[in-house]
Coordinates of C-alpha atoms in Angstrom, one line a residue:
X1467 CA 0.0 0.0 0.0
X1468 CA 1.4 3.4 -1.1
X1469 CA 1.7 6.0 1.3
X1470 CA 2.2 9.8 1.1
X1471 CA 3.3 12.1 4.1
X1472 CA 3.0 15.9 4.1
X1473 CA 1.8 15.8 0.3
X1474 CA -0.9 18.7 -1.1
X1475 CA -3.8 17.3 -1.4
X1476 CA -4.9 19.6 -4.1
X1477 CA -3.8 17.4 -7.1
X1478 CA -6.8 14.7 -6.1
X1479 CA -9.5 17.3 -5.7
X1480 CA -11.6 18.0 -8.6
X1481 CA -11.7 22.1 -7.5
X1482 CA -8.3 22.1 -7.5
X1483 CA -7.6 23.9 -4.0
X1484 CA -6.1 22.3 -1.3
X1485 CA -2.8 22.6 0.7
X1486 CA -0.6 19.8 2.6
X1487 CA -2.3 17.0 4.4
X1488 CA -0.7 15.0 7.1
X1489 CA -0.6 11.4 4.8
X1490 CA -2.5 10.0 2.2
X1491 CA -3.1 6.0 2.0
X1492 CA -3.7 4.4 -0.9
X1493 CA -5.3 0.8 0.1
X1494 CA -5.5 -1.8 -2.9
X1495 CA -7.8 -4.0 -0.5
X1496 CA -10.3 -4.4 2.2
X1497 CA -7.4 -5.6 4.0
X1498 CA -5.5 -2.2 3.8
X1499 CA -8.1 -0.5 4.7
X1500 CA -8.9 -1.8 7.8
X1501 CA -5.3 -1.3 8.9
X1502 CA -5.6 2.1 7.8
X1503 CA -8.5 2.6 10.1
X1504 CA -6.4 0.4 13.1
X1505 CA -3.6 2.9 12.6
X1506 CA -5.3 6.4 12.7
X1507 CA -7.6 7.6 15.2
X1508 CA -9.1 9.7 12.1
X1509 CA -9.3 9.0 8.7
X1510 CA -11.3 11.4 6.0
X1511 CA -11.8 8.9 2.8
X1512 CA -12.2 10.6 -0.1
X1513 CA -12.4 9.2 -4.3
X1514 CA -12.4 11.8 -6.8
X1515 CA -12.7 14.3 -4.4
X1516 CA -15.5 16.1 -6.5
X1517 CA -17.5 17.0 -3.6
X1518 CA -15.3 18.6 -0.8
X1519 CA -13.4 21.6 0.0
X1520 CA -10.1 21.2 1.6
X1521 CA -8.1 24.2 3.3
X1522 CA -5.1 25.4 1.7
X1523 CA -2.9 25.8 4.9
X1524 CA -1.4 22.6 6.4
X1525 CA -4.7 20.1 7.1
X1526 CA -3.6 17.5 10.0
X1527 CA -5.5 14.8 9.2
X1528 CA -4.7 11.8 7.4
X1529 CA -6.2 10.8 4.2
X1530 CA -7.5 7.8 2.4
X1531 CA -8.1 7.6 -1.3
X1532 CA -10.1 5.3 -2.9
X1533 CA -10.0 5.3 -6.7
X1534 CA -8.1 3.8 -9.2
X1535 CA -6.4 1.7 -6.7
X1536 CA -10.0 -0.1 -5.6
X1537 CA -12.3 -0.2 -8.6
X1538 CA -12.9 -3.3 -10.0
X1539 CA -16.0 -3.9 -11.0
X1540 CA -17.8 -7.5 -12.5
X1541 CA -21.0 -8.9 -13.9
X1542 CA -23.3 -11.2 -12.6
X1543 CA -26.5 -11.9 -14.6
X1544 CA -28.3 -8.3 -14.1
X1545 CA -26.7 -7.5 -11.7
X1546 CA -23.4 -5.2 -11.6
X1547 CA -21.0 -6.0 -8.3
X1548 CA -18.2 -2.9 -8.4
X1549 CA -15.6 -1.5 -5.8
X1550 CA -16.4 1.6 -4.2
X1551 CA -12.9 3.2 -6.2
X1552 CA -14.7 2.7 -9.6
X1553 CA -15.9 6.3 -11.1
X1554 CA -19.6 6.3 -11.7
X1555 CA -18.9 6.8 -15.3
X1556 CA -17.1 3.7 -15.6
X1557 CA -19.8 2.0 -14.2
X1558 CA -22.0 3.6 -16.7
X1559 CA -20.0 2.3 -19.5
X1560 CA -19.6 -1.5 -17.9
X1561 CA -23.5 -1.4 -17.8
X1562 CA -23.3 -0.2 -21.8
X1563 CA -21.0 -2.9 -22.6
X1564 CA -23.4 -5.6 -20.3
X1565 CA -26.5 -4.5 -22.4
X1566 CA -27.9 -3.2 -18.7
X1567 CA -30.3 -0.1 -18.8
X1568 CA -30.9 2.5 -16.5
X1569 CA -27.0 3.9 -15.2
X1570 CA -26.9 6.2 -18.1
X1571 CA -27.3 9.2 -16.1
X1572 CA -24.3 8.5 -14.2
X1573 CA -22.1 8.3 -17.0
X1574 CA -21.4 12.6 -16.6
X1575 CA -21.5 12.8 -12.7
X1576 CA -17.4 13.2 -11.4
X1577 CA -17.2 10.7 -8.9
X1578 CA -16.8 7.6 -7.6
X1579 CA -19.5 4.4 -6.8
X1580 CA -18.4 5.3 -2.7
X1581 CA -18.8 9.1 -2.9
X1582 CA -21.9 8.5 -5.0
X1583 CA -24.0 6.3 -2.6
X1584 CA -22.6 8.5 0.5
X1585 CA -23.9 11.9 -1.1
X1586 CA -26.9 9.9 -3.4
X1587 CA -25.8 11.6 -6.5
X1588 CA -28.2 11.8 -9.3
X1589 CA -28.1 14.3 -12.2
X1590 CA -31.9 14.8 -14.4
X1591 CA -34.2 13.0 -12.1
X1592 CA -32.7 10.0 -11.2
X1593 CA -29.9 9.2 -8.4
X1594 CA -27.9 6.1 -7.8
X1595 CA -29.9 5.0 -4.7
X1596 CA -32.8 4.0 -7.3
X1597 CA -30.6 1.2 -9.2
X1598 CA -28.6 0.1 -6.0
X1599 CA -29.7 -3.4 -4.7
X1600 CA -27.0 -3.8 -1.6
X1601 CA -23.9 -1.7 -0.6
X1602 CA -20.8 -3.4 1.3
X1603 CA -19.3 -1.2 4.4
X1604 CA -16.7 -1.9 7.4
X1605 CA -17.5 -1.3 10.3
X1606 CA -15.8 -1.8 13.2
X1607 CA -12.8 -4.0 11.3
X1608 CA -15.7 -6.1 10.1
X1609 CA -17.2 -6.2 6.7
X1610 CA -20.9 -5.3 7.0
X1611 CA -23.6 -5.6 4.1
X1612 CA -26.8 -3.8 3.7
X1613 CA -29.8 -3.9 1.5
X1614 CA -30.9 -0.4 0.2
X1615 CA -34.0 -0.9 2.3
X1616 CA -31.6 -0.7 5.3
X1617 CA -30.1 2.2 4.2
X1618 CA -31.6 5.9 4.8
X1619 CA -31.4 7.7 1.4
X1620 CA -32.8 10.9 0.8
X1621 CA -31.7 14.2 -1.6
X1622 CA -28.1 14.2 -1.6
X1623 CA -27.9 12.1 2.1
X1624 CA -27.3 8.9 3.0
X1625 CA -27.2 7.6 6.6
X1626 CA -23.5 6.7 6.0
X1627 CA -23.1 10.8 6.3
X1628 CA -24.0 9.9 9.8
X1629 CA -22.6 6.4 10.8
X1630 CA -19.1 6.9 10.1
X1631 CA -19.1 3.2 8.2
X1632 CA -17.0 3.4 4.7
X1633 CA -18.2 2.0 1.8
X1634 CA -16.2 -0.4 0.0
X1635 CA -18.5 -2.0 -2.8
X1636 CA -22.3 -2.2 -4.1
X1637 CA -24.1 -4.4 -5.9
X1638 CA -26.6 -3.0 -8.9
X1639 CA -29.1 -4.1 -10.6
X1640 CA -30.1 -3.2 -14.2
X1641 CA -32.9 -4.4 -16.7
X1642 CA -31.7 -5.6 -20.4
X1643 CA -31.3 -3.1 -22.8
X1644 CA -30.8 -2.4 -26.2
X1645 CA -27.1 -1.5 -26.7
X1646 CA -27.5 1.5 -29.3
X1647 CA -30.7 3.2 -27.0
X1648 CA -28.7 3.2 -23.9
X1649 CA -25.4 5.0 -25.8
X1650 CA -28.1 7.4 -27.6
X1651 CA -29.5 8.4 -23.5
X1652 CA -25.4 8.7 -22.6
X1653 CA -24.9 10.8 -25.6
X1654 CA -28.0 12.9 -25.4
X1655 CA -27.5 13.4 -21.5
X1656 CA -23.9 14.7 -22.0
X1657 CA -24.6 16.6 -24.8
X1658 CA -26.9 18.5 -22.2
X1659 CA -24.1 18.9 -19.5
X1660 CA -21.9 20.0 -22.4
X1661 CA -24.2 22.5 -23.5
X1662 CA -24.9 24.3 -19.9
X1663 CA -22.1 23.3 -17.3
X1664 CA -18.9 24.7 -16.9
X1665 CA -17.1 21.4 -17.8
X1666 CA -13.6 22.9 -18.8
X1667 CA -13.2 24.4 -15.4
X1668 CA -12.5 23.1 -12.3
X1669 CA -15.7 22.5 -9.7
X1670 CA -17.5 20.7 -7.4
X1671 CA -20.3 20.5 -9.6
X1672 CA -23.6 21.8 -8.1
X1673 CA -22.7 23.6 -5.0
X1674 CA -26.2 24.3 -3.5
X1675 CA -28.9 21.2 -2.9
X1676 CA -32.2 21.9 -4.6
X1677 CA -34.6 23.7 -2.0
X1678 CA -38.4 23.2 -1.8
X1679 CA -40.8 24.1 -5.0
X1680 CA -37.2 25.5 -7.3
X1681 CA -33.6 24.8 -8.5
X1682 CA -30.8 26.7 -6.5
X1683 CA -29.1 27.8 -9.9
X1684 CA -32.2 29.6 -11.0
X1685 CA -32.7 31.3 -7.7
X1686 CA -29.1 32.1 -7.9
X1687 CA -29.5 33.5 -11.6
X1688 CA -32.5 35.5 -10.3
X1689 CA -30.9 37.0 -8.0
X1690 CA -28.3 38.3 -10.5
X1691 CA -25.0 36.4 -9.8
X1692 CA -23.9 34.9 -12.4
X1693 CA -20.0 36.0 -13.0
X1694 CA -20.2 37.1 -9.2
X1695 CA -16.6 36.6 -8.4
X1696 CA -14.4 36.4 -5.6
X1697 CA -10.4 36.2 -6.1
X1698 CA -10.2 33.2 -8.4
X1699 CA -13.5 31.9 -7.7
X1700 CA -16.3 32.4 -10.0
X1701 CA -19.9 32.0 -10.4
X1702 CA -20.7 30.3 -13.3
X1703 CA -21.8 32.6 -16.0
X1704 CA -23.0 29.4 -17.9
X1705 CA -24.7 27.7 -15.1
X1706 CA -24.9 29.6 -12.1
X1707 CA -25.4 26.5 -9.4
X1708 CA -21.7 26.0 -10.2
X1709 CA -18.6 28.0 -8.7
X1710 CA -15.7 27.7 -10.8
X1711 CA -11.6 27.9 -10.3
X1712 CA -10.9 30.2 -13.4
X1713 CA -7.7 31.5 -11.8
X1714 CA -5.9 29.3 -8.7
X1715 CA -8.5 30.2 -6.7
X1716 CA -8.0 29.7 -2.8
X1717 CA -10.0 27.9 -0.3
X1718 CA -10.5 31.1 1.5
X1719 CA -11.8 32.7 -2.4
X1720 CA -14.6 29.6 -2.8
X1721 CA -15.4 29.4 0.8
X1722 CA -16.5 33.1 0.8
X1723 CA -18.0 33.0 -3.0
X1724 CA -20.4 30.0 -1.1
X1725 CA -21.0 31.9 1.7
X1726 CA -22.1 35.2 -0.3
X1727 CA -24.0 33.7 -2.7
X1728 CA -25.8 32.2 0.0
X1729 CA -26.3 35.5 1.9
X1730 CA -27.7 37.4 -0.9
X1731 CA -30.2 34.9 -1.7
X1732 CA -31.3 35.1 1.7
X1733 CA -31.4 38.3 1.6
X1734 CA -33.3 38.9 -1.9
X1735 CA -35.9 35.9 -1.4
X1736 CA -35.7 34.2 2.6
X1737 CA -34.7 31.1 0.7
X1738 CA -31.8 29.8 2.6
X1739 CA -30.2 27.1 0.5
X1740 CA -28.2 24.8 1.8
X1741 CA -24.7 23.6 0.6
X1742 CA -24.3 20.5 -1.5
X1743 CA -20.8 20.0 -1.0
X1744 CA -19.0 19.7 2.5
X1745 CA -16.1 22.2 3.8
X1746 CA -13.3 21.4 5.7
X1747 CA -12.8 23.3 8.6

């Protein structure tokens, strides 16, 4: 197992801020995990880091990072087993290549299968919750399985927000599909992302869940804020739920941008939305 010691952390985040952490682990197995977690009295696990904002002065924590190291993934019949390391889009493309339907949306979410079943990521109506049959989890040492029924989903939460377990695998479950309709939805569906999300800068995707009756990035486009900057960080003029790095933005630039946005919104319409990704403190 590869370990890293007073490394920046900012290389493995998808906003690209971030500044030395204690140590990084790398686990290639259940095994190294669980010595990971005998070893530190606190580990943050993170995948693609695409959904967390890490200070840019020295962070004394310790780090695990499960990706590309832990991300097999395997058929069997309908259903789809895969390591909690595996990127949502790769699981979108293994159910393409299985004939499975119904994982098309994840194909465009940055991400892995872990950090998508922890925040219940979905993009255009669906979320991965609704074609999960059974996730795999330690807890204390042990391996511990769950149906989805066991598991408290709701927007953008999952009860392992709460229970401190870490996910190392899921089992899916697709229907049969035809191969050209499902690449047709994949194509389509990134097309749209394409067409209205900042993809050529770096984010953390949608920053603010969606509040009651409304969609944060219209509230915030109401309210007049697209290109609303702060230091390097940027309000998407293209799609304003997204804050953007156009120009090495700090932690202390995209913290604030968050918290103003948020402010003024308040301010202009009592909504008071609530943040979709999770700040390091």
């Amino acid at each position: 197992m590869e370990v890293l010691k007073n490394v920046s952390i900012k290389p493995y985040t998808s906003m690209k801020v971030g500044g030395n952490v204690k140590e990084i682990f790398f686990p290639e197995d259940t095994d190294d995990i669980i010595d990971v977690l005998n070893k530190c009295n606190e580990v943050i696990v993170i995948g693609n880091c695409s959904n967390l904002i890490i200070p840019d002065e020295y962070y004394d924590k310790s780090f695990m990072i499960l990706r590309d190291n832990f991300s097999k993934i395997r058929k069997d019949g309908y259903r789809i087993v895969a390591e909690s390391g595996a990127t949502m889009k790769a699981l979108s493309r293994f159910a393409l290549k299985s004939y499975l339907k119904g994982f098309e949306f994840l194909d465009g979410i940055p991400g892995t299968v872990g950090g998508g079943i922890f925040m219940n990521a979905g993009a255009y109506g669906p979320v991965i919750s609704d074609v999960l049959e059974s996730v795999r989890a330690i807890r204390d040492g042990k391996i511990v399985s769950y149906t989805k029924e066991q598991i408290d989903f709701s927007q953008r939460h999952s009860s392992f927000q709460t229970n401190g377990e870490i996910i190392v695998g899921a089992t899916f479950i697709g229907e049969e599909g035809d191969q050209k309709e499902i690449e047709a939805v994949i194509n389509d569906l990134n097309g749209r992302r394409r067409e209205k999300q900042p993809l050529e800068y770096p984010s953390c995707g949608s920053v603010f869940k969606r509040p009651e009756n409304g969609f944060a990035s219209k509230i915030i486009d109401e309210c007049g804020l697209k290109g609303l900057r702060i230091g390097g960080a940027e309000v998407s003029k293209k799609h304003a739920g997204f804050i953007i790095n156009v120009d090495n933005a700090s932690y202390e630039d995209v913290v604030s941008l968050i918290q103003k946005v948020h402010d003024i919104v308040l301010e202009k319409t009592g909504i008071s939305l609530e943040t979709e990704v999770k700040i390091l403190r």
